[in-house]
Amino acid sequence: MRSFRFTFAFVFILLALVAAGCASGPEKVEYTIEMTDFAFTPNTLELKVGQEVTLHLKNMGALKHELMVGHEVTTDNGIATGFVEDMFAGVEPTVTIGDEMEHDASHDHAGGQFMVTVPENTGEATLTFVVTEDMVGEWEMACFLDSGSHFQQGMTGKIVVTP
Ligand SMILES: [Cu+2]
């Protein structure tokens, strides 16, 4: 009788462990990035392939700001305009600005690059995406508003993606 109860407890624990293992889908991580005139805080994020990432952007500045993530800055007559390569190429993050789901926030920048624009004075935006293999590497995040002047004043950061 005693050994029966012991076996029952053992099987139960085993089932609980298996259930816990199955329930762990993609790891979910959330970060809040504060935008100010002219910085991202924190200005470095480390992400891993497979993670479901939610970024909360809060604009505490007096000016409108945007977030773009890519490689190699493009310039037009000396003005920084965006990136040659977009970290979100082929990915459609879910974007909410304030309380509203934005359908045209993504990939609407020149060259089809992804960007999110956040209203000034405590405006908020949220984006959610899953980190893909193609994102592995080091990326720059930046705001190119006001003819690239935010970028020039240091509104940049880094996203490091590891396998
Ligand atoms: Cu800006």
JSON list of C-alpha atoms and ligand atoms in Angstrom, two decimals:
[
{"chain": "A", "resi": 1, "resn": "MET", "atom": "CA", "xyz": [0.00, 0.00, 0.00]},
{"chain": "A", "resi": 2, "resn": "ARG", "atom": "CA", "xyz": [2.77, 2.29, 0.93]},
{"chain": "A", "resi": 3, "resn": "SER", "atom": "CA", "xyz": [4.74, 1.60, -2.23]},
{"chain": "A", "resi": 4, "resn": "PHE", "atom": "CA", "xyz": [1.57, 2.09, -4.27]},
{"chain": "A", "resi": 5, "resn": "ARG", "atom": "CA", "xyz": [1.12, 5.59, -2.84]},
{"chain": "A", "resi": 6, "resn": "PHE", "atom": "CA", "xyz": [4.78, 6.33, -3.48]},
{"chain": "A", "resi": 7, "resn": "THR", "atom": "CA", "xyz": [4.48, 5.22, -7.13]},
{"chain": "A", "resi": 8, "resn": "PHE", "atom": "CA", "xyz": [1.36, 7.32, -7.55]},
{"chain": "A", "resi": 9, "resn": "ALA", "atom": "CA", "xyz": [3.14, 10.42, -6.21]},
{"chain": "A", "resi": 10, "resn": "PHE", "atom": "CA", "xyz": [6.12, 9.74, -8.46]},
{"chain": "A", "resi": 11, "resn": "VAL", "atom": "CA", "xyz": [3.96, 9.43, -11.59]},
{"chain": "A", "resi": 12, "resn": "PHE", "atom": "CA", "xyz": [2.09, 12.59, -10.65]},
{"chain": "A", "resi": 13, "resn": "ILE", "atom": "CA", "xyz": [5.32, 14.58, -10.29]},
{"chain": "A", "resi": 14, "resn": "LEU", "atom": "CA", "xyz": [6.56, 13.21, -13.61]},
{"chain": "A", "resi": 15, "resn": "LEU", "atom": "CA", "xyz": [3.34, 14.28, -15.37]},
{"chain": "A", "resi": 16, "resn": "ALA", "atom": "CA", "xyz": [3.57, 17.75, -13.83]},
{"chain": "A", "resi": 17, "resn": "LEU", "atom": "CA", "xyz": [7.12, 18.14, -15.12]},
{"chain": "A", "resi": 18, "resn": "VAL", "atom": "CA", "xyz": [6.14, 17.04, -18.63]},
{"chain": "A", "resi": 19, "resn": "ALA", "atom": "CA", "xyz": [3.19, 19.47, -18.63]},
{"chain": "A", "resi": 20, "resn": "ALA", "atom": "CA", "xyz": [5.46, 22.33, -17.53]},
{"chain": "A", "resi": 21, "resn": "GLY", "atom": "CA", "xyz": [7.88, 21.48, -20.33]},
{"chain": "A", "resi": 22, "resn": "CYS", "atom": "CA", "xyz": [5.18, 21.51, -22.98]},
{"chain": "A", "resi": 23, "resn": "ALA", "atom": "CA", "xyz": [3.71, 24.80, -21.76]},
{"chain": "A", "resi": 24, "resn": "SER", "atom": "CA", "xyz": [6.95, 26.70, -22.31]},
{"chain": "A", "resi": 25, "resn": "GLY", "atom": "CA", "xyz": [6.47, 28.15, -25.79]},
{"chain": "A", "resi": 26, "resn": "PRO", "atom": "CA", "xyz": [8.62, 31.06, -26.96]},
{"chain": "A", "resi": 27, "resn": "GLU", "atom": "CA", "xyz": [10.18, 32.96, -24.11]},
{"chain": "A", "resi": 28, "resn": "LYS", "atom": "CA", "xyz": [8.45, 36.30, -23.67]},
{"chain": "A", "resi": 29, "resn": "VAL", "atom": "CA", "xyz": [10.46, 39.37, -22.77]},
{"chain": "A", "resi": 30, "resn": "GLU", "atom": "CA", "xyz": [9.37, 42.96, -22.30]},
{"chain": "A", "resi": 31, "resn": "TYR", "atom": "CA", "xyz": [11.41, 46.13, -22.33]},
{"chain": "A", "resi": 32, "resn": "THR", "atom": "CA", "xyz": [10.51, 49.76, -21.87]},
{"chain": "A", "resi": 33, "resn": "ILE", "atom": "CA", "xyz": [12.54, 52.27, -23.86]},
{"chain": "A", "resi": 34, "resn": "GLU", "atom": "CA", "xyz": [12.23, 55.88, -22.85]},
{"chain": "A", "resi": 35, "resn": "MET", "atom": "CA", "xyz": [12.64, 58.42, -25.64]},
{"chain": "A", "resi": 36, "resn": "THR", "atom": "CA", "xyz": [13.85, 61.91, -24.76]},
{"chain": "A", "resi": 37, "resn": "ASP", "atom": "CA", "xyz": [15.27, 64.85, -26.74]},
{"chain": "A", "resi": 38, "resn": "PHE", "atom": "CA", "xyz": [17.63, 63.19, -27.93]},
{"chain": "A", "resi": 39, "resn": "ALA", "atom": "CA", "xyz": [18.23, 59.74, -26.52]},
{"chain": "A", "resi": 40, "resn": "PHE", "atom": "CA", "xyz": [16.92, 56.20, -26.03]},
{"chain": "A", "resi": 41, "resn": "THR", "atom": "CA", "xyz": [17.14, 54.84, -22.47]},
{"chain": "A", "resi": 42, "resn": "PRO", "atom": "CA", "xyz": [18.26, 52.12, -22.16]},
{"chain": "A", "resi": 43, "resn": "ASN", "atom": "CA", "xyz": [20.25, 52.45, -25.37]},
{"chain": "A", "resi": 44, "resn": "THR", "atom": "CA", "xyz": [21.32, 48.81, -25.61]},
{"chain": "A", "resi": 45, "resn": "LEU", "atom": "CA", "xyz": [19.09, 45.73, -25.79]},
{"chain": "A", "resi": 46, "resn": "GLU", "atom": "CA", "xyz": [20.15, 42.10, -25.94]},
{"chain": "A", "resi": 47, "resn": "LEU", "atom": "CA", "xyz": [17.73, 39.70, -27.60]},
{"chain": "A", "resi": 48, "resn": "LYS", "atom": "CA", "xyz": [17.76, 36.00, -28.49]},
{"chain": "A", "resi": 49, "resn": "VAL", "atom": "CA", "xyz": [16.36, 34.11, -31.47]},
{"chain": "A", "resi": 50, "resn": "GLY", "atom": "CA", "xyz": [12.91, 32.71, -30.66]},
{"chain": "A", "resi": 51, "resn": "GLN", "atom": "CA", "xyz": [12.02, 35.28, -28.03]},
{"chain": "A", "resi": 52, "resn": "GLU", "atom": "CA", "xyz": [8.69, 37.05, -28.31]},
{"chain": "A", "resi": 53, "resn": "VAL", "atom": "CA", "xyz": [9.68, 40.64, -27.64]},
{"chain": "A", "resi": 54, "resn": "THR", "atom": "CA", "xyz": [7.40, 43.45, -26.54]},
{"chain": "A", "resi": 55, "resn": "LEU", "atom": "CA", "xyz": [8.91, 46.92, -26.65]},
{"chain": "A", "resi": 56, "resn": "HIS", "atom": "CA", "xyz": [7.11, 49.71, -24.86]},
{"chain": "A", "resi": 57, "resn": "LEU", "atom": "CA", "xyz": [8.22, 53.08, -26.21]},
{"chain": "A", "resi": 58, "resn": "LYS", "atom": "CA", "xyz": [7.54, 56.11, -24.04]},
{"chain": "A", "resi": 59, "resn": "ASN", "atom": "CA", "xyz": [8.27, 59.53, -25.43]},
{"chain": "A", "resi": 60, "resn": "MET", "atom": "CA", "xyz": [9.07, 61.87, -22.54]},
{"chain": "A", "resi": 61, "resn": "GLY", "atom": "CA", "xyz": [10.46, 64.52, -24.87]},
{"chain": "A", "resi": 62, "resn": "ALA", "atom": "CA", "xyz": [8.90, 67.71, -26.16]},
{"chain": "A", "resi": 63, "resn": "LEU", "atom": "CA", "xyz": [9.39, 66.51, -29.75]},
{"chain": "A", "resi": 64, "resn": "LYS", "atom": "CA", "xyz": [8.00, 63.64, -31.77]},
{"chain": "A", "resi": 65, "resn": "HIS", "atom": "CA", "xyz": [10.41, 60.69, -32.05]},
{"chain": "A", "resi": 66, "resn": "GLU", "atom": "CA", "xyz": [10.68, 57.52, -34.11]},
{"chain": "A", "resi": 67, "resn": "LEU", "atom": "CA", "xyz": [12.37, 54.16, -33.80]},
{"chain": "A", "resi": 68, "resn": "MET", "atom": "CA", "xyz": [14.10, 52.48, -36.71]},
{"chain": "A", "resi": 69, "resn": "VAL", "atom": "CA", "xyz": [16.50, 49.52, -36.45]},
{"chain": "A", "resi": 70, "resn": "GLY", "atom": "CA", "xyz": [19.03, 48.60, -39.11]},
{"chain": "A", "resi": 71, "resn": "HIS", "atom": "CA", "xyz": [22.52, 48.44, -40.55]},
{"chain": "A", "resi": 72, "resn": "GLU", "atom": "CA", "xyz": [24.43, 51.15, -42.44]},
{"chain": "A", "resi": 73, "resn": "VAL", "atom": "CA", "xyz": [22.95, 54.63, -42.35]},
{"chain": "A", "resi": 74, "resn": "THR", "atom": "CA", "xyz": [21.74, 56.08, -45.65]},
{"chain": "A", "resi": 75, "resn": "THR", "atom": "CA", "xyz": [22.32, 59.76, -46.33]},
{"chain": "A", "resi": 76, "resn": "ASP", "atom": "CA", "xyz": [20.84, 62.24, -48.75]},
{"chain": "A", "resi": 77, "resn": "ASN", "atom": "CA", "xyz": [22.94, 65.39, -49.25]},
{"chain": "A", "resi": 78, "resn": "GLY", "atom": "CA", "xyz": [24.63, 64.76, -45.91]},
{"chain": "A", "resi": 79, "resn": "ILE", "atom": "CA", "xyz": [21.33, 64.20, -44.11]},
{"chain": "A", "resi": 80, "resn": "ALA", "atom": "CA", "xyz": [20.90, 60.83, -42.35]},
{"chain": "A", "resi": 81, "resn": "THR", "atom": "CA", "xyz": [17.63, 59.33, -43.61]},
{"chain": "A", "resi": 82, "resn": "GLY", "atom": "CA", "xyz": [17.47, 55.68, -42.58]},
{"chain": "A", "resi": 83, "resn": "PHE", "atom": "CA", "xyz": [19.25, 52.35, -42.95]},
{"chain": "A", "resi": 84, "resn": "VAL", "atom": "CA", "xyz": [20.40, 50.33, -45.93]},
{"chain": "A", "resi": 85, "resn": "GLU", "atom": "CA", "xyz": [19.30, 47.12, -44.20]},
{"chain": "A", "resi": 86, "resn": "ASP", "atom": "CA", "xyz": [16.23, 46.89, -41.97]},
{"chain": "A", "resi": 87, "resn": "MET", "atom": "CA", "xyz": [16.19, 44.51, -38.97]},
{"chain": "A", "resi": 88, "resn": "PHE", "atom": "CA", "xyz": [12.44, 44.09, -39.51]},
{"chain": "A", "resi": 89, "resn": "ALA", "atom": "CA", "xyz": [12.69, 43.20, -43.20]},
{"chain": "A", "resi": 90, "resn": "GLY", "atom": "CA", "xyz": [10.16, 40.44, -43.83]},
{"chain": "A", "resi": 91, "resn": "VAL", "atom": "CA", "xyz": [8.72, 40.76, -40.32]},
{"chain": "A", "resi": 92, "resn": "GLU", "atom": "CA", "xyz": [5.43, 42.44, -39.42]},
{"chain": "A", "resi": 93, "resn": "PRO", "atom": "CA", "xyz": [5.54, 43.56, -35.80]},
{"chain": "A", "resi": 94, "resn": "THR", "atom": "CA", "xyz": [2.23, 44.27, -34.11]},
{"chain": "A", "resi": 95, "resn": "VAL", "atom": "CA", "xyz": [2.16, 47.99, -33.36]},
{"chain": "A", "resi": 96, "resn": "THR", "atom": "CA", "xyz": [-0.09, 49.90, -31.00]},
{"chain": "A", "resi": 97, "resn": "ILE", "atom": "CA", "xyz": [0.17, 53.65, -30.71]},
{"chain": "A", "resi": 98, "resn": "GLY", "atom": "CA", "xyz": [-1.66, 54.98, -27.69]},
{"chain": "A", "resi": 99, "resn": "ASP", "atom": "CA", "xyz": [-4.72, 52.67, -27.52]},
{"chain": "A", "resi": 100, "resn": "GLU", "atom": "CA", "xyz": [-4.97, 52.15, -31.24]},
{"chain": "A", "resi": 101, "resn": "MET", "atom": "CA", "xyz": [-3.69, 49.30, -33.34]},
{"chain": "A", "resi": 102, "resn": "GLU", "atom": "CA", "xyz": [-1.62, 50.82, -36.17]},
{"chain": "A", "resi": 103, "resn": "HIS", "atom": "CA", "xyz": [-1.94, 49.11, -39.50]},
{"chain": "A", "resi": 104, "resn": "ASP", "atom": "CA", "xyz": [0.18, 51.53, -41.48]},
{"chain": "A", "resi": 105, "resn": "ALA", "atom": "CA", "xyz": [2.96, 52.13, -38.95]},
{"chain": "A", "resi": 106, "resn": "SER", "atom": "CA", "xyz": [5.10, 49.35, -40.31]},
{"chain": "A", "resi": 107, "resn": "HIS", "atom": "CA", "xyz": [7.24, 49.51, -43.42]},
{"chain": "A", "resi": 108, "resn": "ASP", "atom": "CA", "xyz": [5.95, 52.93, -44.45]},
{"chain": "A", "resi": 109, "resn": "HIS", "atom": "CA", "xyz": [9.31, 54.72, -44.44]},
{"chain": "A", "resi": 110, "resn": "ALA", "atom": "CA", "xyz": [11.16, 55.45, -47.67]},
{"chain": "A", "resi": 111, "resn": "GLY", "atom": "CA", "xyz": [12.45, 52.15, -48.98]},
{"chain": "A", "resi": 112, "resn": "GLY", "atom": "CA", "xyz": [9.81, 50.18, -47.08]},
{"chain": "A", "resi": 113, "resn": "GLN", "atom": "CA", "xyz": [11.73, 50.23, -43.83]},
{"chain": "A", "resi": 114, "resn": "PHE", "atom": "CA", "xyz": [9.95, 49.62, -40.58]},
{"chain": "A", "resi": 115, "resn": "MET", "atom": "CA", "xyz": [9.50, 52.57, -38.26]},
{"chain": "A", "resi": 116, "resn": "VAL", "atom": "CA", "xyz": [7.33, 53.58, -35.33]},
{"chain": "A", "resi": 117, "resn": "THR", "atom": "CA", "xyz": [6.63, 57.24, -34.64]},
{"chain": "A", "resi": 118, "resn": "VAL", "atom": "CA", "xyz": [5.71, 58.15, -31.07]},
{"chain": "A", "resi": 119, "resn": "PRO", "atom": "CA", "xyz": [3.89, 61.40, -30.22]},
{"chain": "A", "resi": 120, "resn": "GLU", "atom": "CA", "xyz": [5.66, 63.91, -27.97]},
{"chain": "A", "resi": 121, "resn": "ASN", "atom": "CA", "xyz": [4.79, 64.64, -24.32]},
{"chain": "A", "resi": 122, "resn": "THR", "atom": "CA", "xyz": [4.31, 61.13, -22.87]},
{"chain": "A", "resi": 123, "resn": "GLY", "atom": "CA", "xyz": [3.08, 59.51, -26.10]},
{"chain": "A", "resi": 124, "resn": "GLU", "atom": "CA", "xyz": [3.33, 55.72, -26.09]},
{"chain": "A", "resi": 125, "resn": "ALA", "atom": "CA", "xyz": [3.69, 52.93, -28.60]},
{"chain": "A", "resi": 126, "resn": "THR", "atom": "CA", "xyz": [4.06, 49.18, -28.21]},
{"chain": "A", "resi": 127, "resn": "LEU", "atom": "CA", "xyz": [5.50, 46.76, -30.70]},
{"chain": "A", "resi": 128, "resn": "THR", "atom": "CA", "xyz": [5.61, 43.00, -30.51]},
{"chain": "A", "resi": 129, "resn": "PHE", "atom": "CA", "xyz": [7.61, 40.64, -32.70]},
{"chain": "A", "resi": 130, "resn": "VAL", "atom": "CA", "xyz": [9.38, 37.29, -32.60]},
{"chain": "A", "resi": 131, "resn": "VAL", "atom": "CA", "xyz": [13.17, 37.37, -33.00]},
{"chain": "A", "resi": 132, "resn": "THR", "atom": "CA", "xyz": [14.20, 35.45, -36.16]},
{"chain": "A", "resi": 133, "resn": "GLU", "atom": "CA", "xyz": [17.49, 33.81, -37.22]},
{"chain": "A", "resi": 134, "resn": "ASP", "atom": "CA", "xyz": [17.93, 36.57, -39.80]},
{"chain": "A", "resi": 135, "resn": "MET", "atom": "CA", "xyz": [18.17, 39.10, -36.98]},
{"chain": "A", "resi": 136, "resn": "VAL", "atom": "CA", "xyz": [21.33, 37.59, -35.46]},
{"chain": "A", "resi": 137, "resn": "GLY", "atom": "CA", "xyz": [23.98, 40.30, -35.24]},
{"chain": "A", "resi": 138, "resn": "GLU", "atom": "CA", "xyz": [24.46, 43.83, -34.02]},
{"chain": "A", "resi": 139, "resn": "TRP", "atom": "CA", "xyz": [21.95, 46.49, -35.10]},
{"chain": "A", "resi": 140, "resn": "GLU", "atom": "CA", "xyz": [21.69, 50.20, -34.63]},
{"chain": "A", "resi": 141, "resn": "MET", "atom": "CA", "xyz": [18.48, 51.83, -33.46]},
{"chain": "A", "resi": 142, "resn": "ALA", "atom": "CA", "xyz": [17.93, 55.45, -34.36]},
{"chain": "A", "resi": 143, "resn": "CYS", "atom": "CA", "xyz": [15.55, 58.36, -34.80]},
{"chain": "A", "resi": 144, "resn": "PHE", "atom": "CA", "xyz": [16.03, 60.27, -38.05]},
{"chain": "A", "resi": 145, "resn": "LEU", "atom": "CA", "xyz": [13.39, 62.95, -37.53]},
{"chain": "A", "resi": 146, "resn": "ASP", "atom": "CA", "xyz": [13.91, 66.66, -38.24]},
{"chain": "A", "resi": 147, "resn": "SER", "atom": "CA", "xyz": [16.15, 66.06, -41.25]},
{"chain": "A", "resi": 148, "resn": "GLY", "atom": "CA", "xyz": [18.42, 63.67, -39.41]},
{"chain": "A", "resi": 149, "resn": "SER", "atom": "CA", "xyz": [19.14, 66.12, -36.62]},
{"chain": "A", "resi": 150, "resn": "HIS", "atom": "CA", "xyz": [17.98, 63.79, -33.85]},
{"chain": "A", "resi": 151, "resn": "PHE", "atom": "CA", "xyz": [20.38, 61.16, -35.16]},
{"chain": "A", "resi": 152, "resn": "GLN", "atom": "CA", "xyz": [23.19, 63.70, -35.29]},
{"chain": "A", "resi": 153, "resn": "GLN", "atom": "CA", "xyz": [22.47, 64.72, -31.71]},
{"chain": "A", "resi": 154, "resn": "GLY", "atom": "CA", "xyz": [22.99, 61.15, -30.58]},
{"chain": "A", "resi": 155, "resn": "MET", "atom": "CA", "xyz": [19.52, 59.62, -30.67]},
{"chain": "A", "resi": 156, "resn": "THR", "atom": "CA", "xyz": [20.91, 56.16, -31.34]},
{"chain": "A", "resi": 157, "resn": "GLY", "atom": "CA", "xyz": [21.29, 52.83, -29.61]},
{"chain": "A", "resi": 158, "resn": "LYS", "atom": "CA", "xyz": [22.16, 49.21, -30.17]},
{"chain": "A", "resi": 159, "resn": "ILE", "atom": "CA", "xyz": [20.28, 45.93, -30.40]},
{"chain": "A", "resi": 160, "resn": "VAL", "atom": "CA", "xyz": [22.41, 42.81, -30.12]},
{"chain": "A", "resi": 161, "resn": "VAL", "atom": "CA", "xyz": [20.76, 39.57, -31.24]},
{"chain": "A", "resi": 162, "resn": "THR", "atom": "CA", "xyz": [22.32, 36.23, -30.34]},
{"chain": "A", "resi": 163, "resn": "PRO", "atom": "CA", "xyz": [21.32, 32.73, -31.59]},
{"chain": "B", "resi": 1, "resn": "CU", "atom": "CU", "xyz": [13.87, 61.86, -32.43]}
]
